[in-house]
Coordinates of C-alpha atoms in Angstrom, one line a residue:
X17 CA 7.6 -169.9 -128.2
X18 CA 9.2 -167.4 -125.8
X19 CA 7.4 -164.2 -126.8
X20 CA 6.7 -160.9 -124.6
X21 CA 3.0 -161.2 -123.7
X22 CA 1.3 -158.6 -125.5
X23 CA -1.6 -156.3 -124.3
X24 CA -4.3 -156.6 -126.8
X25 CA -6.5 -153.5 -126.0
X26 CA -3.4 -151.7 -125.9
X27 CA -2.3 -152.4 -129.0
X28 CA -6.1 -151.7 -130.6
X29 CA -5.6 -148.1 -128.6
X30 CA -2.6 -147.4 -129.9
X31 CA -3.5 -148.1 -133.9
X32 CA -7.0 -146.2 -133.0
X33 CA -5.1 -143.3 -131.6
X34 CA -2.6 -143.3 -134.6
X35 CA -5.5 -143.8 -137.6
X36 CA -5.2 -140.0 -138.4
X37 CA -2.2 -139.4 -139.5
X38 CA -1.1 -143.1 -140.0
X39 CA -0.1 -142.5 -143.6
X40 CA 1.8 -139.6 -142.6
X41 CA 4.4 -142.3 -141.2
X42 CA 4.0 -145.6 -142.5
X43 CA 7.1 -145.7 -144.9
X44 CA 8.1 -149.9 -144.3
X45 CA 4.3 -150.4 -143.9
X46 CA 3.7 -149.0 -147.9
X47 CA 7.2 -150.6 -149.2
X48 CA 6.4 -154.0 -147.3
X49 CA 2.8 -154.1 -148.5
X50 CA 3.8 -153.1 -152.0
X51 CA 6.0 -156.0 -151.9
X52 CA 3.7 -158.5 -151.0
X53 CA 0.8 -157.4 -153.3
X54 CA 3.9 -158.0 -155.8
X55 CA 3.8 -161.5 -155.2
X56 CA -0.2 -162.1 -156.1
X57 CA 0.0 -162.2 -159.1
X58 CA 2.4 -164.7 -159.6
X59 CA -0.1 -167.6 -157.9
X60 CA -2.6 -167.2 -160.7
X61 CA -5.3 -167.0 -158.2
X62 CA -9.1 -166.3 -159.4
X63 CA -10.9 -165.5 -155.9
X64 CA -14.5 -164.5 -155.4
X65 CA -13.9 -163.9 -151.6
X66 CA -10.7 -162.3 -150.1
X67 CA -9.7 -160.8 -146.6
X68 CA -7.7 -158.6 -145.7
X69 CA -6.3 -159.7 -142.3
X70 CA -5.4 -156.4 -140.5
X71 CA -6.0 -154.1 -143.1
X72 CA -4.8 -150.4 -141.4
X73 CA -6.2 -147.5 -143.6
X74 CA -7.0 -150.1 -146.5
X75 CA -4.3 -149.4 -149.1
X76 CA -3.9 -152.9 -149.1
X77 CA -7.8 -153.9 -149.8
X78 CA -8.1 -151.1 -151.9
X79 CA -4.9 -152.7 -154.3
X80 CA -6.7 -156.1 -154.0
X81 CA -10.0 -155.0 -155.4
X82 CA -8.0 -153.6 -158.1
X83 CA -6.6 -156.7 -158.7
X84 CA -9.5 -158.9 -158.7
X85 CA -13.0 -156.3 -159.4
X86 CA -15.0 -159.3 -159.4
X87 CA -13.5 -160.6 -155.9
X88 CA -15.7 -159.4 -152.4
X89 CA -12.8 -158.0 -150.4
X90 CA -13.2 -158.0 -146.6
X91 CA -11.2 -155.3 -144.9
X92 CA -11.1 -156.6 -141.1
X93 CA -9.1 -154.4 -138.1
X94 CA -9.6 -154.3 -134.8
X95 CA -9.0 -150.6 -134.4
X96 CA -12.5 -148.6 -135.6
X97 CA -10.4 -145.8 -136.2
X98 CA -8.6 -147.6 -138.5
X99 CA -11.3 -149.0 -140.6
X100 CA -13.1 -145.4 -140.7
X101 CA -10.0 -144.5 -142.4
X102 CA -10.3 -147.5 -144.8
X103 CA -14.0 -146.7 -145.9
X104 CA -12.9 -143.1 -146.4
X105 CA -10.3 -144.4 -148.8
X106 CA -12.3 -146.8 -150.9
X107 CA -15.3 -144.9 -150.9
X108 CA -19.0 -145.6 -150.3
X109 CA -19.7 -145.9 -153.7
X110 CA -17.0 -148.5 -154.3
X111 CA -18.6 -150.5 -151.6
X112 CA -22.2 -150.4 -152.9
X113 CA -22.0 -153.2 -155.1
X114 CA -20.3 -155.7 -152.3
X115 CA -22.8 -158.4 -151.5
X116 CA -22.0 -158.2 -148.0
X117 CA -20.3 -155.6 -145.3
X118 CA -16.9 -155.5 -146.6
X119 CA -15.7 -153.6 -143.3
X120 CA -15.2 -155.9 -140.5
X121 CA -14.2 -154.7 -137.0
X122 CA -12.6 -158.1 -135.0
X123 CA -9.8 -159.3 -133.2
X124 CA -8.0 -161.6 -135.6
X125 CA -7.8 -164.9 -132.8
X126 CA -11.8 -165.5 -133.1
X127 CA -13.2 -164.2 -136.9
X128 CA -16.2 -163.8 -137.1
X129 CA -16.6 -166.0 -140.1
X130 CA -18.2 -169.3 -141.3
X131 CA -15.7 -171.8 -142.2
X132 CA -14.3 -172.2 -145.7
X133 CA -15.3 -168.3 -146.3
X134 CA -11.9 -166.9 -148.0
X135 CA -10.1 -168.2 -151.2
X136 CA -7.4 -166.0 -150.4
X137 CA -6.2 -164.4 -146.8
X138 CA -3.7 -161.8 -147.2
X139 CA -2.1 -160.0 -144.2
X140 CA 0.4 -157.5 -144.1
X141 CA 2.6 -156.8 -141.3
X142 CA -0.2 -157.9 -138.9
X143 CA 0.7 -161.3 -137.4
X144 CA 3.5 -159.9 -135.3
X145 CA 0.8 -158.5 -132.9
X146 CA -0.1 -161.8 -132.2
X147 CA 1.4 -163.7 -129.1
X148 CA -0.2 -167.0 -130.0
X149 CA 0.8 -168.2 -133.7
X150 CA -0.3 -171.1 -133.6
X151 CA -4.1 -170.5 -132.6
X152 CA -4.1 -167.6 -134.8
X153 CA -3.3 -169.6 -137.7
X154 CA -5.5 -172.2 -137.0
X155 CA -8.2 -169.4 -137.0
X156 CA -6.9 -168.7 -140.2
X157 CA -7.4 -172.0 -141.9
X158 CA -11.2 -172.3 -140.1
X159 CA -11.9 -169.5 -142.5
X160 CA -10.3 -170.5 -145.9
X161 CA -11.5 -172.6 -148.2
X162 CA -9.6 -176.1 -149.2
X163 CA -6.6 -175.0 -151.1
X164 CA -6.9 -171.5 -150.4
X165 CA -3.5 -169.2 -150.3
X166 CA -2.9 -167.3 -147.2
X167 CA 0.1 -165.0 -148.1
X168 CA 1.7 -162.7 -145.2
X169 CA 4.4 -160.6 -144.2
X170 CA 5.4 -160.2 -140.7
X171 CA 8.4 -159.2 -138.6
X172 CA 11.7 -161.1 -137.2
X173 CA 13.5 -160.6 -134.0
X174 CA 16.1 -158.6 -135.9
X175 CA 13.2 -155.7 -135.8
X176 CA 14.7 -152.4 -134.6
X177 CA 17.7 -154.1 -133.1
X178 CA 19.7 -150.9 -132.4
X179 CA 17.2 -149.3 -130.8
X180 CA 16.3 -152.5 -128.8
X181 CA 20.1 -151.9 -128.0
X182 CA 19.9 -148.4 -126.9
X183 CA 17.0 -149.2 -124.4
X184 CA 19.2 -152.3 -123.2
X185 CA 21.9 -150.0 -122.0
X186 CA 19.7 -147.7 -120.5
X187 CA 17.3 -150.0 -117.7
X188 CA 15.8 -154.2 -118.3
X189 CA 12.4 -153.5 -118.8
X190 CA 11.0 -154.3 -122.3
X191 CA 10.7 -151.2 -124.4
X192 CA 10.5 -153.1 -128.2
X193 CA 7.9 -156.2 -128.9
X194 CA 9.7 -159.1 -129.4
X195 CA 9.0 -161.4 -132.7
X196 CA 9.5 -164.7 -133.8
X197 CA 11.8 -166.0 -136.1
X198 CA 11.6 -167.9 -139.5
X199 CA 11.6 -171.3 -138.0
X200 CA 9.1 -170.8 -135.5
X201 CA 6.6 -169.2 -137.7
X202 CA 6.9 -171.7 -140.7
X203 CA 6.6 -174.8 -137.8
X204 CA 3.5 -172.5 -136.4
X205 CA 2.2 -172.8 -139.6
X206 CA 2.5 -176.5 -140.5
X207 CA 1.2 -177.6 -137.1
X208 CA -2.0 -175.5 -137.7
X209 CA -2.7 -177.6 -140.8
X210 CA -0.7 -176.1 -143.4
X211 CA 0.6 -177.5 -146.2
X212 CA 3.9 -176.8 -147.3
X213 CA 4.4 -173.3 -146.1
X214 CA 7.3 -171.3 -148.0
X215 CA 9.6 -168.8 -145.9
X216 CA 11.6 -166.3 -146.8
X217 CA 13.4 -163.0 -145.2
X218 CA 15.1 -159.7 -146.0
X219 CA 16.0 -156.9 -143.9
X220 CA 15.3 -153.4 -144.8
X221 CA 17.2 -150.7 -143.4
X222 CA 15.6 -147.1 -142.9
X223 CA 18.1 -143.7 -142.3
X224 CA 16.7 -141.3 -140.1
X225 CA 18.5 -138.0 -139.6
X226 CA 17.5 -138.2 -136.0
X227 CA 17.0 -140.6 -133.7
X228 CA 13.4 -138.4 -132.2
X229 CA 12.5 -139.2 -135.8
X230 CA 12.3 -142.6 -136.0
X231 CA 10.5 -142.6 -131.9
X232 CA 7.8 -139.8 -134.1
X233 CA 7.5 -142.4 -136.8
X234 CA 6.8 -145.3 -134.6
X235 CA 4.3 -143.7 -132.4
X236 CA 2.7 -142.2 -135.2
X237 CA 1.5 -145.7 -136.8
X238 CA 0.8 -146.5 -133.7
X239 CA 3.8 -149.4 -133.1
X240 CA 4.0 -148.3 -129.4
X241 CA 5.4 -151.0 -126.9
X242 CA 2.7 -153.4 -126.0
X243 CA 4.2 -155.9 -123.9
X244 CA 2.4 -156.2 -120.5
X245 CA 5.5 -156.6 -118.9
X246 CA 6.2 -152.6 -119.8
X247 CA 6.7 -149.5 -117.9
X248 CA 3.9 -147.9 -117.3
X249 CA 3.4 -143.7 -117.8
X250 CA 5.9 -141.4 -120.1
X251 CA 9.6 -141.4 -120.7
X252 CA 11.6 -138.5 -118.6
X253 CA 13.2 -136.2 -120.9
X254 CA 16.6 -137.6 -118.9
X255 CA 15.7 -141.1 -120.0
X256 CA 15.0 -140.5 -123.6
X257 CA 18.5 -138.5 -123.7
X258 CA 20.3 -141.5 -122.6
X259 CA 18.2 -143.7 -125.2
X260 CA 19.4 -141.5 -127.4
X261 CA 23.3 -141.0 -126.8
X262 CA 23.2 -144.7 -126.6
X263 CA 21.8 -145.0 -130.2
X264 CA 25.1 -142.8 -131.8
X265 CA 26.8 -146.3 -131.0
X266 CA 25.2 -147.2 -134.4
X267 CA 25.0 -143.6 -136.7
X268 CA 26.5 -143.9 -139.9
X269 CA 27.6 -141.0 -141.0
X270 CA 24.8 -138.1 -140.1
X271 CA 22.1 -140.7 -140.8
X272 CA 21.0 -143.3 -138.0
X273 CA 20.1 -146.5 -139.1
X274 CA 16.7 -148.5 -137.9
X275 CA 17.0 -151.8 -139.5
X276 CA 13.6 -154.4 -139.9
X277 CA 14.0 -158.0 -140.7
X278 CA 10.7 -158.8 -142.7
X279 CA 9.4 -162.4 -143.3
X280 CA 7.1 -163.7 -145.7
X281 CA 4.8 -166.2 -145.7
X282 CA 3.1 -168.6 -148.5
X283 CA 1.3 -171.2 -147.6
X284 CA -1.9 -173.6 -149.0
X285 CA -4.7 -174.7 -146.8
X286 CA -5.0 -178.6 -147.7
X287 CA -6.8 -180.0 -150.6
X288 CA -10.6 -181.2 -149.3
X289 CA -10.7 -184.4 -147.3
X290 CA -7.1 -184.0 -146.6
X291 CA -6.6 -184.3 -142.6
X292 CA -5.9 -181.5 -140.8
X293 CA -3.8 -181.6 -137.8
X294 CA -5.8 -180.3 -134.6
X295 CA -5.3 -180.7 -131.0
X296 CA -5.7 -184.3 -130.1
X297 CA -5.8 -185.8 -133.6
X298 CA -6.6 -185.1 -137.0
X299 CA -9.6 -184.2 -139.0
X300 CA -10.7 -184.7 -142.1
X301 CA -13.5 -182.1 -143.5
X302 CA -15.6 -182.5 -146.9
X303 CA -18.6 -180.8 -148.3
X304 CA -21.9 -182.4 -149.0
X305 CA -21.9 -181.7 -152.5
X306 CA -18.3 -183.1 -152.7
X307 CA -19.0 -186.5 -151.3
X308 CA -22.3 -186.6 -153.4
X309 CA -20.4 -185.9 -156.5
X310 CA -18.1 -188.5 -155.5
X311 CA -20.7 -191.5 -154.8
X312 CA -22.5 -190.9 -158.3
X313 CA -19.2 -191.1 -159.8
X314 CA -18.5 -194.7 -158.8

């Protein structure tokens, strides 16, 4: 894949810096998340352990415990920040009865879980600030249990594409993360081991009165430009002018468009003692109970 590298302790600076007031600005984040959460339901799932892979401020852990009272639902960030803000939103007293810490603070390449620990993963707009799909899913999978759902959204290289325009005509550095596309992600998934991943895309389209309005809005969840390959310091004030007169190439109207191609993601971890593909070969993992069962049975 031919991704920006990203910085990853930027990234968890920016998100910790933008915790406050995150909910102030995270219109796509709500109307993608809502949207996914639309789709549990029709899985029929019954899950006694769920994470929440990236979980912000926790509106999404806080829907999924809705969803499933009986279910322990892990709410893992790497920003603290961000899961301070989650705890304030669930509550204490919401928490009390989880048999375990239900706030986990991680980076999402090595959780810091036993394997087969999740019936269901669910991740909203998180795997875009990943550089490496591939191990990240893998990660993924350790963690799930055989059959397990991991459902996802994440973002596609049409992502901000006027303003990616703007910047273009203005100097060659990177100023907006690149992401992959369909393909890529659905073949990241199947080489990490899962089975039959279904893709599909649409692109939402926010109007902004202002061009300084949509920059606000993207500093203030905290989806600053991570690639290492970035300027370093703040924009001059003659810079971010030409940014902007460059943007009017696209206003419609008095409104200017910012325009995000979303992807979602279904897929099953495999059945147990289904191999999985790993690097080098394939492996094929079964409990003890399972195998016990299985010998009695003949």
């Amino acid at each position: 894949m031919t991704l920006t590298d990203l910085d990853r302790s930027a990234v968890a600076r920016s998100f910790d810096a933008a915790a406050a007031n995150y909910d102030d600005h995270a219109v796509l984040q709500r109307e993608v998340e809502d949207r996914l959460l639309e789709r549990v339901p029709y899985f029929e799932l019954e899950p006694t352990r769920i994470l929440d892979l990236g979980c912000g401020t926790g509106r999404g852990s806080a829907a999924l415990r809705a969803l499933f009272p009986k279910a322990q639902v892990v709410s893992l960030d790497q920003s603290q920040a961000m899961l301070q803000a989650s705890l304030r939103r669930s509550g204490p007293r919401n928490l009390a009865d989880q048999p375990e810490s239900a706030m986990v603070r991680a980076d999402m390449h090595g959780l810091p879980f036993a394997p087969r620990r999740f019936d269901l993963v669910f991740s909203s707009l998180t795997v875009q600030w990943s550089a490496q799909e591939p191990d990240l899913f893998r990660e993924i999978l350790r963690v799930l249990r055989p059959g397990g759902l991991f459902l996802f959204s994440s973002l596609g290289p049409g992502t901000l594409q006027e303003l990616r325009s703007a910047w273009a005509s203005v100097d060659g550095a990177p100023h907006v993360n690149d992401y992959v596309d369909l393909q890529q992600l659905g073949d990241a998934l199947v080489a990490a081991g899962f089975s039959d991943p279904v893709m599909d895309m649409e692109t939402i389209v926010l109007e902004y009165r202002e061009v300084l309005a949509l920059m606000k809005d993207l500093k203030g969840i905290g989806a600053t430009n991570a690639a290492l390959a970035r300027r370093q310091g703040l924009t001059s004030p003659k810079t971010l002018r030409a940014v902007i007169r460059a943007y009017e190439a696209f206003r419609q109207g008095e409104r200017y468009p910012a325009s995000y191609e979303v992807l979602y993601g279904a897929t099953f971890g495999p059945p147990e003692g289904q191999p999985q593909r790993v690097p080098g070969g394939e492996i094929a993992t079964f409990s003890v109970e399972s195998l016990r069962s299985s010998r009695r049975s003949r």
